PDB file of C-alpha atoms in Angstrom:
ATOM      1  CA  ALA S 585     -14.559 -98.137 -42.970  1.00  0.00           C
ATOM      2  CA  ASP S 586     -16.609 -99.239 -39.990  1.00  0.00           C
ATOM      3  CA  ASP S 587     -19.428 -99.811 -42.809  1.00  0.00           C
ATOM      4  CA  ASP S 588     -17.226-101.663 -45.088  1.00  0.00           C
ATOM      5  CA  ALA S 589     -15.697-104.088 -42.027  1.00  0.00           C
ATOM      6  CA  ALA S 590     -19.301-104.758 -41.035  1.00  0.00           C
ATOM      7  CA  ALA S 591     -20.190-105.638 -44.896  1.00  0.00           C
ATOM      8  CA  GLY S 592     -17.322-107.705 -45.013  1.00  0.00           C
ATOM      9  CA  ALA S 593     -18.063-109.800 -42.020  1.00  0.00           C
ATOM     10  CA  ALA S 594     -21.910-110.171 -42.929  1.00  0.00           C
ATOM     11  CA  ALA S 595     -21.108-111.751 -46.394  1.00  0.00           C
ATOM     12  CA  ALA S 596     -18.316-113.692 -44.631  1.00  0.00           C
ATOM     13  CA  ALA S 597     -21.229-115.076 -42.382  1.00  0.00           C
ATOM     14  CA  PHE S 598     -22.929-116.314 -45.367  1.00  0.00           C
ATOM     15  CA  GLU S 599     -20.661-118.473 -46.831  1.00  0.00           C
ATOM     16  CA  PRO S 600     -21.454-121.925 -47.193  1.00  0.00           C
ATOM     17  CA  LEU S 601     -20.414-123.892 -44.272  1.00  0.00           C
ATOM     18  CA  ALA S 602     -18.155-126.618 -44.628  1.00  0.00           C
ATOM     19  CA  GLY S 603     -20.091-130.113 -44.513  1.00  0.00           C
ATOM     20  CA  THR S 604     -23.417-128.603 -45.510  1.00  0.00           C
ATOM     21  CA  THR S 605     -23.766-131.132 -48.267  1.00  0.00           C
ATOM     22  CA  ALA S 606     -22.786-134.082 -45.904  1.00  0.00           C
ATOM     23  CA  ALA S 607     -25.305-132.791 -43.328  1.00  0.00           C
ATOM     24  CA  ALA S 608     -27.897-132.252 -45.824  1.00  0.00           C
ATOM     25  CA  GLY S 609     -27.597-135.894 -46.660  1.00  0.00           C
ATOM     26  CA  ALA S 610     -27.434-136.871 -43.130  1.00  0.00           C
ATOM     27  CA  LEU S 611     -30.801-135.209 -42.737  1.00  0.00           C
ATOM     28  CA  ALA S 612     -32.364-136.758 -45.982  1.00  0.00           C
ATOM     29  CA  ARG S 613     -31.349-140.155 -44.439  1.00  0.00           C
ATOM     30  CA  ALA S 614     -32.953-139.553 -40.830  1.00  0.00           C
ATOM     31  CA  GLY S 615     -36.292-139.009 -42.875  1.00  0.00           C
ATOM     32  CA  LEU S 616     -36.480-135.443 -42.783  1.00  0.00           C
ATOM     33  CA  ARG S 617     -38.011-134.174 -46.021  1.00  0.00           C
ATOM     34  CA  GLY S 618     -39.939-130.628 -45.680  1.00  0.00           C
ATOM     35  CA  SER S 619     -40.417-127.943 -43.255  1.00  0.00           C
ATOM     36  CA  ILE S 620     -43.735-125.981 -42.241  1.00  0.00           C
ATOM     37  CA  THR S 621     -43.312-122.695 -40.352  1.00  0.00           C
ATOM     38  CA  PHE S 622     -46.720-122.074 -38.260  1.00  0.00           C
ATOM     39  CA  LEU S 623     -47.874-118.378 -37.759  1.00  0.00           C
ATOM     40  CA  TYR S 624     -51.229-117.897 -35.561  1.00  0.00           C
ATOM     41  CA  SER S 625     -54.074-115.544 -36.814  1.00  0.00           C
ATOM     42  CA  GLY S 626     -56.523-113.917 -35.190  1.00  0.00           C
ATOM     43  CA  ASP S 627     -58.305-113.044 -38.332  1.00  0.00           C
ATOM     44  CA  LEU S 628     -57.629-116.251 -40.804  1.00  0.00           C
ATOM     45  CA  GLU S 629     -59.589-114.121 -43.964  1.00  0.00           C
ATOM     46  CA  ALA S 630     -57.363-111.347 -43.370  1.00  0.00           C
ATOM     47  CA  SER S 631     -54.261-113.420 -43.371  1.00  0.00           C
ATOM     48  CA  ARG S 632     -55.661-115.375 -46.174  1.00  0.00           C
ATOM     49  CA  ALA S 633     -55.948-112.316 -48.153  1.00  0.00           C
ATOM     50  CA  PHE S 634     -52.613-110.898 -47.327  1.00  0.00           C
ATOM     51  CA  TYR S 635     -50.447-114.084 -48.046  1.00  0.00           C
ATOM     52  CA  GLY S 636     -52.440-115.454 -51.119  1.00  0.00           C
ATOM     53  CA  GLU S 637     -53.801-112.226 -52.815  1.00  0.00           C
ATOM     54  CA  ASP S 638     -51.315-109.529 -51.714  1.00  0.00           C
ATOM     55  CA  LEU S 639     -47.937-111.535 -51.699  1.00  0.00           C
ATOM     56  CA  GLY S 640     -49.058-114.365 -54.037  1.00  0.00           C
ATOM     57  CA  LEU S 641     -48.092-117.096 -52.230  1.00  0.00           C
ATOM     58  CA  LYS S 642     -49.641-120.573 -53.614  1.00  0.00           C
ATOM     59  CA  LEU S 643     -52.053-122.070 -51.310  1.00  0.00           C
ATOM     60  CA  ARG S 644     -51.141-125.615 -51.072  1.00  0.00           C
ATOM     61  CA  SER S 645     -53.877-127.057 -48.801  1.00  0.00           C
ATOM     62  CA  ASP S 646     -57.006-125.571 -46.983  1.00  0.00           C
ATOM     63  CA  LYS S 647     -57.806-127.601 -43.924  1.00  0.00           C
ATOM     64  CA  GLY S 648     -60.079-124.930 -42.436  1.00  0.00           C
ATOM     65  CA  ALA S 649     -58.391-123.829 -39.552  1.00  0.00           C
ATOM     66  CA  VAL S 650     -55.276-123.856 -41.226  1.00  0.00           C
ATOM     67  CA  LEU S 651     -53.921-122.725 -44.653  1.00  0.00           C
ATOM     68  CA  PHE S 652     -50.685-124.218 -46.234  1.00  0.00           C
ATOM     69  CA  TYR S 653     -48.706-122.168 -48.693  1.00  0.00           C
ATOM     70  CA  SER S 654     -45.866-122.834 -50.493  1.00  0.00           C
ATOM     71  CA  LEU S 655     -42.730-120.961 -49.986  1.00  0.00           C
ATOM     72  CA  PRO S 656     -40.657-119.942 -52.728  1.00  0.00           C
ATOM     73  CA  GLY S 657     -37.184-121.439 -53.184  1.00  0.00           C
ATOM     74  CA  GLY S 658     -38.100-125.257 -54.105  1.00  0.00           C
ATOM     75  CA  GLY S 659     -37.027-126.640 -50.989  1.00  0.00           C
ATOM     76  CA  GLY S 660     -40.447-127.937 -50.293  1.00  0.00           C
ATOM     77  CA  GLY S 661     -40.918-125.494 -47.372  1.00  0.00           C
ATOM     78  CA  SER S 662     -44.543-124.615 -46.400  1.00  0.00           C
ATOM     79  CA  LEU S 663     -45.878-121.666 -44.287  1.00  0.00           C
ATOM     80  CA  GLY S 664     -48.823-122.725 -42.101  1.00  0.00           C
ATOM     81  CA  ILE S 665     -51.242-119.884 -40.911  1.00  0.00           C
ATOM     82  CA  VAL S 666     -53.355-120.988 -38.242  1.00  0.00           C
ATOM     83  CA  GLN S 667     -56.466-119.899 -36.728  1.00  0.00           C
ATOM     84  CA  GLN S 668     -55.279-118.594 -33.054  1.00  0.00           C
ATOM     85  CA  GLY S 669     -56.480-121.318 -30.352  1.00  0.00           C
ATOM     86  CA  VAL S 670     -56.342-124.184 -32.677  1.00  0.00           C
ATOM     87  CA  SER S 671     -53.072-126.470 -32.105  1.00  0.00           C
ATOM     88  CA  ALA S 672     -51.906-129.876 -31.614  1.00  0.00           C
ATOM     89  CA  ALA S 673     -49.849-128.112 -28.319  1.00  0.00           C
ATOM     90  CA  ALA S 674     -51.614-128.231 -25.008  1.00  0.00           C
ATOM     91  CA  ASN S 675     -50.628-124.890 -25.048  1.00  0.00           C
ATOM     92  CA  PRO S 676     -51.554-123.100 -28.132  1.00  0.00           C
ATOM     93  CA  PRO S 677     -49.270-120.258 -29.469  1.00  0.00           C
ATOM     94  CA  CYS S 678     -50.788-117.062 -30.224  1.00  0.00           C
ATOM     95  CA  SER S 679     -50.078-114.326 -32.709  1.00  0.00           C
ATOM     96  CA  ALA S 680     -47.666-111.698 -32.314  1.00  0.00           C
ATOM     97  CA  ALA S 681     -50.214-108.946 -31.926  1.00  0.00           C
ATOM     98  CA  THR S 682     -51.852-110.802 -28.908  1.00  0.00           C
ATOM     99  CA  ALA S 683     -48.434-111.551 -27.730  1.00  0.00           C
ATOM    100  CA  GLY S 684     -47.591-107.631 -27.583  1.00  0.00           C
ATOM    101  CA  ARG S 685     -44.408-108.377 -29.250  1.00  0.00           C
ATOM    102  CA  ASP S 686     -42.350-109.809 -32.229  1.00  0.00           C
ATOM    103  CA  THR S 687     -42.246-113.776 -31.835  1.00  0.00           C
ATOM    104  CA  VAL S 688     -41.041-114.503 -35.346  1.00  0.00           C
ATOM    105  CA  MET S 689     -40.125-112.693 -38.745  1.00  0.00           C
ATOM    106  CA  LEU S 690     -40.723-114.136 -41.850  1.00  0.00           C
ATOM    107  CA  CYS S 691     -38.036-113.241 -44.744  1.00  0.00           C
ATOM    108  CA  LEU S 692     -39.085-113.762 -48.363  1.00  0.00           C
ATOM    109  CA  LEU S 693     -36.065-113.173 -51.109  1.00  0.00           C
ATOM    110  CA  THR S 694     -36.965-111.269 -53.964  1.00  0.00           C
ATOM    111  CA  GLU S 695     -35.383-109.274 -56.835  1.00  0.00           C
ATOM    112  CA  ASP S 696     -38.226-106.783 -56.793  1.00  0.00           C
ATOM    113  CA  VAL S 697     -38.101-105.415 -53.296  1.00  0.00           C
ATOM    114  CA  ASP S 698     -39.297-101.763 -54.218  1.00  0.00           C
ATOM    115  CA  GLY S 699     -42.384-103.415 -56.726  1.00  0.00           C
ATOM    116  CA  ILE S 700     -43.666-106.277 -54.176  1.00  0.00           C
ATOM    117  CA  PHE S 701     -43.634-103.303 -51.362  1.00  0.00           C
ATOM    118  CA  ALA S 702     -45.842-100.696 -53.620  1.00  0.00           C
ATOM    119  CA  ARG S 703     -48.255-103.723 -54.606  1.00  0.00           C
ATOM    120  CA  LEU S 704     -48.278-104.604 -50.588  1.00  0.00           C
ATOM    121  CA  LEU S 705     -49.261-100.528 -49.920  1.00  0.00           C
ATOM    122  CA  GLU S 706     -51.769-100.355 -52.692  1.00  0.00           C
ATOM    123  CA  CYS S 707     -53.698-103.677 -50.907  1.00  0.00           C
ATOM    124  CA  GLY S 708     -53.996-101.955 -47.941  1.00  0.00           C
ATOM    125  CA  ARG S 709     -53.640-105.188 -45.627  1.00  0.00           C
ATOM    126  CA  CYS S 710     -50.054-104.580 -44.240  1.00  0.00           C
ATOM    127  CA  THR S 711     -48.563-101.524 -42.144  1.00  0.00           C
ATOM    128  CA  VAL S 712     -45.105-100.344 -42.737  1.00  0.00           C
ATOM    129  CA  GLU S 713     -42.326-100.845 -40.612  1.00  0.00           C
ATOM    130  CA  GLN S 714     -39.272 -99.694 -42.834  1.00  0.00           C
ATOM    131  CA  PRO S 715     -39.723 -98.551 -46.232  1.00  0.00           C
ATOM    132  CA  PRO S 716     -37.225-100.197 -48.814  1.00  0.00           C
ATOM    133  CA  LYS S 717     -33.399 -99.071 -48.068  1.00  0.00           C
ATOM    134  CA  GLU S 718     -30.031-100.668 -48.374  1.00  0.00           C
ATOM    135  CA  ASN S 719     -28.708-101.976 -45.411  1.00  0.00           C
ATOM    136  CA  VAL S 720     -24.929-101.862 -45.746  1.00  0.00           C
ATOM    137  CA  ARG S 721     -23.998-103.777 -42.495  1.00  0.00           C
ATOM    138  CA  PHE S 722     -25.828-106.802 -43.678  1.00  0.00           C
ATOM    139  CA  GLY S 723     -25.460-106.496 -47.572  1.00  0.00           C
ATOM    140  CA  ILE S 724     -28.740-106.482 -48.312  1.00  0.00           C
ATOM    141  CA  PHE S 725     -31.558-104.151 -49.599  1.00  0.00           C
ATOM    142  CA  ASN S 726     -34.946-104.693 -47.637  1.00  0.00           C
ATOM    143  CA  CYS S 727     -38.267-103.461 -46.334  1.00  0.00           C
ATOM    144  CA  LEU S 728     -40.257-104.775 -43.352  1.00  0.00           C
ATOM    145  CA  VAL S 729     -44.002-104.665 -43.026  1.00  0.00           C
ATOM    146  CA  ARG S 730     -46.310-106.245 -40.619  1.00  0.00           C
ATOM    147  CA  ASP S 731     -49.003-108.564 -41.613  1.00  0.00           C
ATOM    148  CA  PRO S 732     -52.633-108.364 -40.430  1.00  0.00           C
ATOM    149  CA  ASP S 733     -51.576-110.458 -37.422  1.00  0.00           C
ATOM    150  CA  GLY S 734     -48.778-108.004 -36.282  1.00  0.00           C
ATOM    151  CA  TYR S 735     -45.688-110.489 -37.738  1.00  0.00           C
ATOM    152  CA  LEU S 736     -42.947-108.850 -39.129  1.00  0.00           C
ATOM    153  CA  VAL S 737     -42.395-109.876 -42.768  1.00  0.00           C
ATOM    154  CA  GLU S 738     -39.194-108.914 -44.316  1.00  0.00           C
ATOM    155  CA  LEU S 739     -38.739-108.644 -48.255  1.00  0.00           C
ATOM    156  CA  GLN S 740     -35.109-108.689 -49.023  1.00  0.00           C
ATOM    157  CA  ARG S 741     -32.382-108.838 -51.720  1.00  0.00           C
ATOM    158  CA  PHE S 742     -29.028-109.700 -51.045  1.00  0.00           C
ATOM    159  CA  ILE S 743     -26.523-106.988 -52.946  1.00  0.00           C
ATOM    160  CA  ASP S 744     -24.533-109.575 -53.949  1.00  0.00           C
ATOM    161  CA  ALA S 745     -26.117-111.210 -56.812  1.00  0.00           C
ATOM    162  CA  LYS S 746     -24.034-114.561 -56.032  1.00  0.00           C
ATOM    163  CA  GLU S 747     -25.265-114.822 -52.618  1.00  0.00           C
ATOM    164  CA  GLN S 748     -28.702-114.078 -53.545  1.00  0.00           C
ATOM    165  CA  ASP S 749     -28.724-116.905 -56.086  1.00  0.00           C
ATOM    166  CA  ALA S 750     -27.137-119.222 -53.334  1.00  0.00           C
ATOM    167  CA  PHE S 751     -30.193-118.547 -51.005  1.00  0.00           C
ATOM    168  CA  CYS S 752     -32.747-118.877 -53.926  1.00  0.00           C
ATOM    169  CA  ALA S 753     -31.378-121.980 -55.512  1.00  0.00           C
TER     170      ALA S 753
END
């Protein structure tokens, strides 16, 4: 009964918020048109292989010390992989491995958690944090791996197909 209540609460937490469309319109009018999430890498070539070859993300731009990948979902989001020590910030961020703790988790949505997990294991550039399993509390089927720089990467599918479609639109 507790799992059912938690699953209901988790599903309710992902209901579209009232005014979401209006808020998106306001952001567009403010000139916000895209986003880039930056991760810092101690081994840029290992990260290039993991994100480009193993996960199959499309390389949008290679600036030498920064690799920009297109994120799935059609929203124009990008993932920037930056050589550690390079930054526009006065105090450059560092990788999770260098920090010695989790600093961010990247979640990628897919219908085929098991298949992508198997491909990542074959490639051998990640470590397994949690093999694929159903998480009733959050209404998801997921796995967790660590990329070459120690970042948590979650492969996830919402159990509710409508919810999956809403996040992937």
